mmCIF file of C-alpha atoms in Angstrom:
data_model
loop_
_atom_site.group_PDB
_atom_site.id
_atom_site.type_symbol
_atom_site.label_atom_id
_atom_site.label_comp_id
_atom_site.label_asym_id
_atom_site.label_seq_id
_atom_site.Cartn_x
_atom_site.Cartn_y
_atom_site.Cartn_z
ATOM 1 C CA UNK K 206 105.957 112.134 111.966
ATOM 2 C CA UNK K 207 102.373 112.751 110.846
ATOM 3 C CA UNK K 208 101.141 110.773 107.848
ATOM 4 C CA UNK K 209 99.744 113.980 106.314
ATOM 5 C CA UNK K 210 103.225 115.537 106.291
ATOM 6 C CA UNK K 211 105.021 112.415 105.077
ATOM 7 C CA UNK K 212 102.661 111.326 102.345
ATOM 8 C CA UNK K 213 101.723 114.133 99.981
ATOM 9 C CA UNK K 214 101.969 115.276 96.397
ATOM 10 C CA UNK K 215 105.346 116.834 95.723
ATOM 11 C CA UNK K 216 106.716 118.677 92.734
ATOM 12 C CA UNK K 217 109.652 118.044 90.413
ATOM 13 C CA UNK K 218 110.281 121.742 89.951
ATOM 14 C CA UNK K 219 112.362 121.815 86.774
ATOM 15 C CA UNK K 220 109.866 119.824 84.710
ATOM 16 C CA UNK K 221 106.792 121.058 86.624
ATOM 17 C CA UNK K 222 105.432 117.593 87.326
ATOM 18 C CA UNK K 223 103.701 116.286 90.438
ATOM 19 C CA UNK K 224 104.403 113.046 92.247
ATOM 20 C CA UNK K 225 103.694 110.236 92.978
ATOM 21 C CA UNK K 226 105.276 108.608 89.948
ATOM 22 C CA UNK K 227 105.578 104.899 89.141
ATOM 23 C CA UNK K 228 108.223 104.476 86.468
ATOM 24 C CA UNK K 229 108.522 101.275 84.384
ATOM 25 C CA UNK K 230 112.197 100.610 83.650
ATOM 26 C CA UNK K 231 113.873 99.009 80.652
ATOM 27 C CA UNK K 232 117.320 97.402 80.795
ATOM 28 C CA UNK K 233 119.474 94.924 78.911
ATOM 29 C CA UNK K 234 120.349 93.335 82.242
ATOM 30 C CA UNK K 235 118.561 90.003 82.082
ATOM 31 C CA UNK K 236 116.702 91.007 78.902
ATOM 32 C CA UNK K 237 118.751 90.191 75.783
ATOM 33 C CA UNK K 238 115.794 91.104 73.556
ATOM 34 C CA UNK K 239 115.515 94.588 75.070
ATOM 35 C CA UNK K 240 115.273 96.398 71.726
ATOM 36 C CA UNK K 241 112.284 94.337 70.585
ATOM 37 C CA UNK K 242 110.697 94.501 74.035
ATOM 38 C CA UNK K 243 110.920 98.301 74.147
ATOM 39 C CA UNK K 244 109.461 98.556 70.636
ATOM 40 C CA UNK K 245 106.426 96.498 71.718
ATOM 41 C CA UNK K 246 105.854 97.958 75.171
ATOM 42 C CA UNK K 247 107.469 101.397 75.245
ATOM 43 C CA UNK K 248 104.585 103.188 73.589
ATOM 44 C CA UNK K 249 102.293 101.964 76.364
ATOM 45 C CA UNK K 250 104.327 103.726 79.088
ATOM 46 C CA UNK K 251 102.355 106.953 79.215
ATOM 47 C CA UNK K 252 103.527 109.157 82.096
ATOM 48 C CA UNK K 253 107.116 108.025 82.610
ATOM 49 C CA UNK K 254 109.745 105.438 81.727
ATOM 50 C CA UNK K 255 113.395 104.828 82.564
ATOM 51 C CA UNK K 256 116.199 103.695 80.279
ATOM 52 C CA UNK K 257 119.928 103.316 80.774
ATOM 53 C CA UNK K 258 122.572 105.459 79.124
ATOM 54 C CA UNK K 259 124.569 102.231 78.731
ATOM 55 C CA UNK K 260 121.837 100.697 76.581
ATOM 56 C CA UNK K 261 121.556 103.863 74.496
ATOM 57 C CA UNK K 262 125.320 103.967 73.942
ATOM 58 C CA UNK K 263 125.564 100.334 72.832
ATOM 59 C CA UNK K 264 122.372 100.462 70.709
ATOM 60 C CA UNK K 265 120.475 97.965 72.827
ATOM 61 C CA UNK K 266 117.633 100.440 72.296
ATOM 62 C CA UNK K 267 116.442 102.360 69.270
ATOM 63 C CA UNK K 268 117.631 105.801 70.353
ATOM 64 C CA UNK K 269 114.956 107.571 68.330
ATOM 65 C CA UNK K 270 112.236 105.622 70.171
ATOM 66 C CA UNK K 271 113.232 106.301 73.788
ATOM 67 C CA UNK K 272 111.110 109.471 74.056
ATOM 68 C CA UNK K 273 107.863 107.502 74.197
ATOM 69 C CA UNK K 274 106.508 108.760 77.535
ATOM 70 C CA UNK K 275 105.796 112.199 78.958
ATOM 71 C CA UNK K 276 108.872 111.935 81.207
ATOM 72 C CA UNK K 277 112.058 110.039 80.403
ATOM 73 C CA UNK K 278 114.449 109.104 83.211
ATOM 74 C CA UNK K 279 117.986 108.383 81.973
ATOM 75 C CA UNK K 280 120.015 106.265 84.387
ATOM 76 C CA UNK K 281 123.809 106.274 84.501
ATOM 77 C CA UNK K 282 124.374 102.670 83.375
ATOM 78 C CA UNK K 283 125.999 101.419 86.582
ATOM 79 C CA UNK K 284 123.246 98.836 87.055
ATOM 80 C CA UNK K 285 123.974 97.210 83.691
ATOM 81 C CA UNK K 286 127.700 96.775 84.328
ATOM 82 C CA UNK K 287 127.777 96.221 88.089
ATOM 83 C CA UNK K 288 126.638 93.642 90.586
ATOM 84 C CA UNK K 289 124.184 96.018 92.212
ATOM 85 C CA UNK K 290 121.083 93.912 91.590
ATOM 86 C CA UNK K 291 117.721 95.068 92.928
ATOM 87 C CA UNK K 292 115.570 93.009 95.271
ATOM 88 C CA UNK K 293 113.650 91.348 92.430
ATOM 89 C CA UNK K 294 116.756 90.480 90.381
ATOM 90 C CA UNK K 295 116.577 86.830 91.392
ATOM 91 C CA UNK K 296 118.307 85.632 88.234
ATOM 92 C CA UNK K 297 121.277 87.978 88.700
ATOM 93 C CA UNK K 298 122.617 87.835 85.159
ATOM 94 C CA UNK K 299 123.105 90.225 82.271
ATOM 95 C CA UNK K 300 121.330 89.945 78.941
ATOM 96 C CA UNK K 301 124.506 90.996 77.118
ATOM 97 C CA UNK K 302 128.167 90.489 78.019
ATOM 98 C CA UNK K 303 129.280 93.533 79.985
ATOM 99 C CA UNK K 304 131.191 96.073 77.936
ATOM 100 C CA UNK K 305 133.405 98.978 78.899
ATOM 101 C CA UNK K 306 131.575 101.784 80.668
ATOM 102 C CA UNK K 307 132.758 105.068 82.145
ATOM 103 C CA UNK K 308 131.572 108.450 83.345
ATOM 104 C CA UNK K 309 132.840 109.954 80.086
ATOM 105 C CA UNK K 310 130.690 107.602 78.013
ATOM 106 C CA UNK K 311 127.691 108.439 80.196
ATOM 107 C CA UNK K 312 128.256 112.160 79.673
ATOM 108 C CA UNK K 313 128.546 111.589 75.933
ATOM 109 C CA UNK K 314 125.083 110.004 75.922
ATOM 110 C CA UNK K 315 123.621 112.846 77.994
ATOM 111 C CA UNK K 316 124.938 115.349 75.434
ATOM 112 C CA UNK K 317 123.064 113.459 72.707
ATOM 113 C CA UNK K 318 119.701 113.622 74.462
ATOM 114 C CA UNK K 319 116.965 115.584 72.743
ATOM 115 C CA UNK K 320 114.285 117.610 74.597
ATOM 116 C CA UNK K 321 111.474 115.657 72.915
ATOM 117 C CA UNK K 322 109.805 115.068 76.284
ATOM 118 C CA UNK K 323 110.519 116.081 79.884
ATOM 119 C CA UNK K 324 113.913 114.669 80.850
ATOM 120 C CA UNK K 325 115.250 113.540 84.219
ATOM 121 C CA UNK K 326 118.954 112.670 84.334
ATOM 122 C CA UNK K 327 120.315 110.494 87.149
ATOM 123 C CA UNK K 328 123.773 111.232 88.530
ATOM 124 C CA UNK K 329 126.690 108.885 87.822
ATOM 125 C CA UNK K 330 126.735 106.796 90.971
ATOM 126 C CA UNK K 331 130.065 106.115 92.625
ATOM 127 C CA UNK K 332 130.943 105.344 96.218
ATOM 128 C CA UNK K 333 132.698 108.182 98.022
ATOM 129 C CA UNK K 334 132.242 110.335 101.096
ATOM 130 C CA UNK K 335 128.915 112.150 101.186
ATOM 131 C CA UNK K 336 130.521 115.586 100.581
ATOM 132 C CA UNK K 337 132.390 114.168 97.581
ATOM 133 C CA UNK K 338 129.250 112.533 96.170
ATOM 134 C CA UNK K 339 127.428 115.862 96.483
ATOM 135 C CA UNK K 340 130.274 117.802 94.822
ATOM 136 C CA UNK K 341 130.527 115.267 92.002
ATOM 137 C CA UNK K 342 126.792 115.480 91.358
ATOM 138 C CA UNK K 343 126.844 119.291 91.446
ATOM 139 C CA UNK K 344 129.734 119.371 88.958
ATOM 140 C CA UNK K 345 128.028 116.917 86.617
ATOM 141 C CA UNK K 346 124.628 118.584 86.728
ATOM 142 C CA UNK K 347 126.184 121.997 86.059
ATOM 143 C CA UNK K 348 127.107 120.660 82.604
ATOM 144 C CA UNK K 349 123.635 119.564 81.518
ATOM 145 C CA UNK K 350 120.842 121.778 80.130
ATOM 146 C CA UNK K 351 118.823 123.624 82.758
ATOM 147 C CA UNK K 352 115.561 122.165 81.493
ATOM 148 C CA UNK K 353 116.656 118.636 82.514
ATOM 149 C CA UNK K 354 115.627 117.639 86.043
ATOM 150 C CA UNK K 355 118.477 116.478 88.290
ATOM 151 C CA UNK K 356 118.097 113.164 90.152
ATOM 152 C CA UNK K 357 120.911 112.660 92.685
ATOM 153 C CA UNK K 358 121.416 108.955 93.473
ATOM 154 C CA UNK K 359 123.094 108.635 96.883
ATOM 155 C CA UNK K 360 125.304 105.609 97.561
ATOM 156 C CA UNK K 361 127.076 104.050 100.568
ATOM 157 C CA UNK K 362 130.436 105.736 101.103
ATOM 158 C CA UNK K 363 132.625 102.721 100.237
ATOM 159 C CA UNK K 364 132.544 99.038 99.313
ATOM 160 C CA UNK K 365 132.650 98.000 102.982
ATOM 161 C CA UNK K 366 129.328 99.726 103.612
ATOM 162 C CA UNK K 367 126.134 97.993 102.467
ATOM 163 C CA UNK K 368 123.807 100.839 103.364
ATOM 164 C CA UNK K 369 123.578 104.607 103.107
ATOM 165 C CA UNK K 370 124.234 106.230 106.480
ATOM 166 C CA UNK K 371 120.991 108.196 106.884
ATOM 167 C CA UNK K 372 122.094 109.681 110.216
ATOM 168 C CA UNK K 373 125.155 111.216 108.523
ATOM 169 C CA UNK K 374 123.185 112.236 105.418
ATOM 170 C CA UNK K 375 120.790 114.318 107.502
ATOM 171 C CA UNK K 376 123.635 116.774 108.114
ATOM 172 C CA UNK K 377 123.554 117.679 104.403
ATOM 173 C CA UNK K 378 119.874 118.522 103.980
ATOM 174 C CA UNK K 379 120.576 122.027 102.680
ATOM 175 C CA UNK K 380 122.866 120.647 99.985
ATOM 176 C CA UNK K 381 120.255 118.051 99.035
ATOM 177 C CA UNK K 382 117.729 120.824 98.422
ATOM 178 C CA UNK K 383 119.754 121.886 95.359
ATOM 179 C CA UNK K 384 118.599 118.806 93.444
ATOM 180 C CA UNK K 385 115.181 118.192 91.890
ATOM 181 C CA UNK K 386 115.106 114.636 93.259
ATOM 182 C CA UNK K 387 117.217 112.600 95.679
ATOM 183 C CA UNK K 388 117.376 108.848 95.242
ATOM 184 C CA UNK K 389 118.423 105.593 96.871
ATOM 185 C CA UNK K 390 118.364 101.979 95.774
ATOM 186 C CA UNK K 391 115.865 100.081 97.885
ATOM 187 C CA UNK K 392 118.355 97.555 99.194
ATOM 188 C CA UNK K 393 120.823 100.259 100.281
ATOM 189 C CA UNK K 394 118.276 101.906 102.590
ATOM 190 C CA UNK K 395 118.573 99.156 105.193
ATOM 191 C CA UNK K 396 118.721 95.453 105.954
ATOM 192 C CA UNK K 397 115.003 94.960 106.601
ATOM 193 C CA UNK K 398 111.696 96.325 105.396
ATOM 194 C CA UNK K 399 111.213 98.038 108.773
ATOM 195 C CA UNK K 400 114.681 99.620 108.789
ATOM 196 C CA UNK K 401 114.197 100.983 105.290
ATOM 197 C CA UNK K 402 110.882 102.543 106.326
ATOM 198 C CA UNK K 403 112.406 103.986 109.496
ATOM 199 C CA UNK K 404 115.223 105.560 107.491
ATOM 200 C CA UNK K 405 112.792 107.143 105.055
ATOM 201 C CA UNK K 406 110.789 108.629 107.934
ATOM 202 C CA UNK K 407 113.958 109.955 109.602
ATOM 203 C CA UNK K 408 115.150 111.594 106.404
ATOM 204 C CA UNK K 409 111.758 113.054 105.568
ATOM 205 C CA UNK K 410 111.463 114.429 109.113
ATOM 206 C CA UNK K 411 114.867 116.130 108.812
ATOM 207 C CA UNK K 412 113.919 117.641 105.452
ATOM 208 C CA UNK K 413 110.522 118.739 106.794
ATOM 209 C CA UNK K 414 112.130 120.451 109.795
ATOM 210 C CA UNK K 415 114.171 122.534 107.330
ATOM 211 C CA UNK K 416 111.148 123.224 105.091
ATOM 212 C CA UNK K 417 112.651 121.158 102.252
ATOM 213 C CA UNK K 418 110.150 119.141 100.223
ATOM 214 C CA UNK K 419 112.358 117.479 97.590
ATOM 215 C CA UNK K 420 110.904 114.235 96.140
ATOM 216 C CA UNK K 421 112.580 110.947 97.076
ATOM 217 C CA UNK K 422 113.165 108.300 94.383
ATOM 218 C CA UNK K 423 113.454 104.609 95.324
ATOM 219 C CA UNK K 424 115.383 102.770 92.618
ATOM 220 C CA UNK K 425 114.702 99.068 92.124
ATOM 221 C CA UNK K 426 111.237 99.032 93.703
ATOM 222 C CA UNK K 427 107.971 98.638 91.813
ATOM 223 C CA UNK K 428 106.428 95.819 93.825
ATOM 224 C CA UNK K 429 102.788 96.859 94.352
ATOM 225 C CA UNK K 430 102.602 96.581 98.149
ATOM 226 C CA UNK K 431 106.156 97.794 98.801
ATOM 227 C CA UNK K 432 105.497 100.927 96.761
ATOM 228 C CA UNK K 433 102.459 101.777 98.901
ATOM 229 C CA UNK K 434 104.408 101.253 102.121
ATOM 230 C CA UNK K 435 107.366 103.430 101.096
ATOM 231 C CA UNK K 436 104.968 106.061 99.752
ATOM 232 C CA UNK K 437 103.289 106.280 103.153
ATOM 233 C CA UNK K 438 106.757 106.715 104.701
ATOM 234 C CA UNK K 439 107.630 109.709 102.527
ATOM 235 C CA UNK K 440 108.954 108.379 99.205
ATOM 236 C CA UNK K 441 107.532 109.689 95.930
ATOM 237 C CA UNK K 442 109.047 108.102 92.808
ATOM 238 C CA UNK K 443 109.585 104.397 92.178
ATOM 239 C CA UNK K 444 111.134 102.418 89.332
ATOM 240 C CA UNK K 445 112.097 98.826 88.722
ATOM 241 C CA UNK K 446 112.247 96.021 86.213
ATOM 242 C CA UNK K 447 109.829 93.920 88.267
ATOM 243 C CA UNK K 448 106.961 94.734 85.871
ATOM 244 C CA UNK K 449 108.963 92.847 83.208
ATOM 245 C CA UNK K 450 109.795 89.916 85.490
ATOM 246 C CA UNK K 451 106.533 89.209 87.287
ATOM 247 C CA UNK K 452 102.781 89.617 86.803
ATOM 248 C CA UNK K 453 100.840 91.927 89.112
ATOM 249 C CA UNK K 454 97.563 90.535 90.379
ATOM 250 C CA UNK K 455 95.443 91.959 93.213
ATOM 251 C CA UNK K 456 98.423 93.739 94.748
ATOM 252 C CA UNK K 457 100.743 90.727 94.550
ATOM 253 C CA UNK K 458 103.597 90.029 92.118
ATOM 254 C CA UNK K 459 103.355 86.473 90.731
ATOM 255 C CA UNK K 460 105.426 84.131 88.609
ATOM 256 C CA UNK K 461 103.887 83.833 85.166
ATOM 257 C CA UNK K 462 102.850 80.180 85.590
ATOM 258 C CA UNK K 463 100.821 81.194 88.641
ATOM 259 C CA UNK K 464 99.382 84.156 86.756
ATOM 260 C CA UNK K 465 98.366 81.936 83.805
ATOM 261 C CA UNK K 466 96.651 79.517 86.192
ATOM 262 C CA UNK K 467 94.720 82.257 88.009
ATOM 263 C CA UNK K 468 93.677 83.878 84.728
ATOM 264 C CA UNK K 469 92.675 80.544 83.176
ATOM 265 C CA UNK K 470 95.194 81.097 80.355
ATOM 266 C CA UNK K 471 97.272 77.976 80.965
ATOM 267 C CA UNK K 472 96.921 76.724 77.359
ATOM 268 C CA UNK K 473 98.503 79.846 75.882
ATOM 269 C CA UNK K 474 102.181 80.118 75.024
ATOM 270 C CA UNK K 475 104.526 81.717 77.537
ATOM 271 C CA UNK K 476 105.244 84.556 75.090
ATOM 272 C CA UNK K 477 101.555 85.334 74.713
ATOM 273 C CA UNK K 478 100.966 85.306 78.469
ATOM 274 C CA UNK K 479 104.074 87.401 79.044
ATOM 275 C CA UNK K 480 103.075 90.160 76.615
ATOM 276 C CA UNK K 481 99.521 90.168 77.956
ATOM 277 C CA UNK K 482 100.774 90.290 81.532
ATOM 278 C CA UNK K 483 103.277 93.078 80.847
ATOM 279 C CA UNK K 484 100.588 95.260 79.268
ATOM 280 C CA UNK K 485 98.269 94.595 82.200
ATOM 281 C CA UNK K 486 101.124 95.465 84.556
ATOM 282 C CA UNK K 487 101.365 98.894 82.929
ATOM 283 C CA UNK K 488 97.628 99.387 83.360
ATOM 284 C CA UNK K 489 97.934 98.300 86.988
ATOM 285 C CA UNK K 490 100.756 100.768 87.617
ATOM 286 C CA UNK K 491 98.739 103.609 86.082
ATOM 287 C CA UNK K 492 95.766 102.782 88.314
ATOM 288 C CA UNK K 493 97.969 102.470 91.387
ATOM 289 C CA UNK K 494 99.632 105.800 90.683
ATOM 290 C CA UNK K 495 96.226 107.466 90.415
ATOM 291 C CA UNK K 496 95.123 105.847 93.703
ATOM 292 C CA UNK K 497 98.295 107.056 95.423
ATOM 293 C CA UNK K 498 97.631 110.578 94.190
ATOM 294 C CA UNK K 499 94.105 110.487 95.577
ATOM 295 C CA UNK K 500 95.351 109.167 98.916
ATOM 296 C CA UNK K 501 97.996 111.912 99.119
ATOM 297 C CA UNK K 502 95.192 114.471 98.844
ATOM 298 C CA UNK K 503 92.642 112.785 101.121
ATOM 299 C CA UNK K 504 94.549 110.406 103.452
ATOM 300 C CA UNK K 505 91.449 108.231 103.354
ATOM 301 C CA UNK K 506 92.474 104.591 103.881
ATOM 302 C CA UNK K 507 89.516 103.304 101.869
ATOM 303 C CA UNK K 508 91.018 104.914 98.751
ATOM 304 C CA UNK K 509 93.830 102.339 98.785
ATOM 305 C CA UNK K 510 91.272 99.524 98.373
ATOM 306 C CA UNK K 511 93.536 96.994 100.077
ATOM 307 C CA UNK K 512 92.649 93.588 101.443
ATOM 308 C CA UNK K 513 91.920 94.093 105.191
ATOM 309 C CA UNK K 514 94.727 91.685 106.130
ATOM 310 C CA UNK K 515 97.245 93.594 103.989
ATOM 311 C CA UNK K 516 96.053 96.922 105.375
ATOM 312 C CA UNK K 517 96.380 95.736 108.981
ATOM 313 C CA UNK K 518 99.978 94.615 108.467
ATOM 314 C CA UNK K 519 100.832 97.708 106.442
ATOM 315 C CA UNK K 520 99.576 99.987 109.217
ATOM 316 C CA UNK K 521 101.494 97.970 111.806
ATOM 317 C CA UNK K 522 104.684 98.319 109.763
ATOM 318 C CA UNK K 523 104.475 102.054 109.150
ATOM 319 C CA UNK K 524 103.440 102.630 112.776
ATOM 320 C CA UNK K 525 106.569 100.789 113.933
ATOM 321 C CA UNK K 526 108.574 102.974 111.500
ATOM 322 C CA UNK K 527 107.377 106.155 113.198
ATOM 323 C CA UNK K 528 104.384 107.187 111.090
ATOM 324 C CA UNK K 529 101.608 108.805 113.113
ATOM 325 C CA UNK K 530 98.068 108.280 111.792
#
């Protein structure tokens, strides 16, 4: 599939917002001081941010302060109570002991939301057949205000399946067009970087053939280079906690000791370096999002401003995935 057709600005119709979007996430999973962290950093998330309904329900966040960005994504809370870690969740622990969580509690939180910014609500993710997942999402979204954008998170059909069956999903393209956004967790798109890219290209090709241009959201991915690769393969929206775990530097995500060494800040306290690094991460994401937007309009490789070695490997990867450029 042609790069120009895969990689382009798309529109979240309900909230009238263009992609690409890089969305910093906040979660109590692995971050016991989430409330304080959000108070310090939330106001610096300008375009978009993501919070969990679970953390709103259990007051891990100041509910009055969640509307700090232009767009607020509200996730279902399954990440906080499950074992569905993302690819950067190398600690694999929760910041708070897991509490009871249900679809009914999620819906209660959604009813409490206020239209103080543009809102995107993610479906309650459960494993079931694809037709059942679609019906469940349609039923849920029919209950929420029309001005909230609908983000349908698609899951493997049962616990035996590690990945979403993209070949089967392609048969439901018309149904997928009913949603503002369709989403996948990064790790459930395939077992390798190449397979995940191939699946994105296959899905985008099927949607394109039916003249459907719905944005695709990759949950659990905000690694600088990975975002660019998936963007070139047809994805549009990305979120993760990686900006709170690692420091971005020249397109690479680093441990904070390495970041402190490179920046010559090795005498500063970890807390000081961490806050500084997190704020710089937000600036980096804003710049990267702007660069992605420019590339989507021009398809000029120089706009990406990548190291030649990175660019060579990136082009080899997306070429192997089926991107024509």
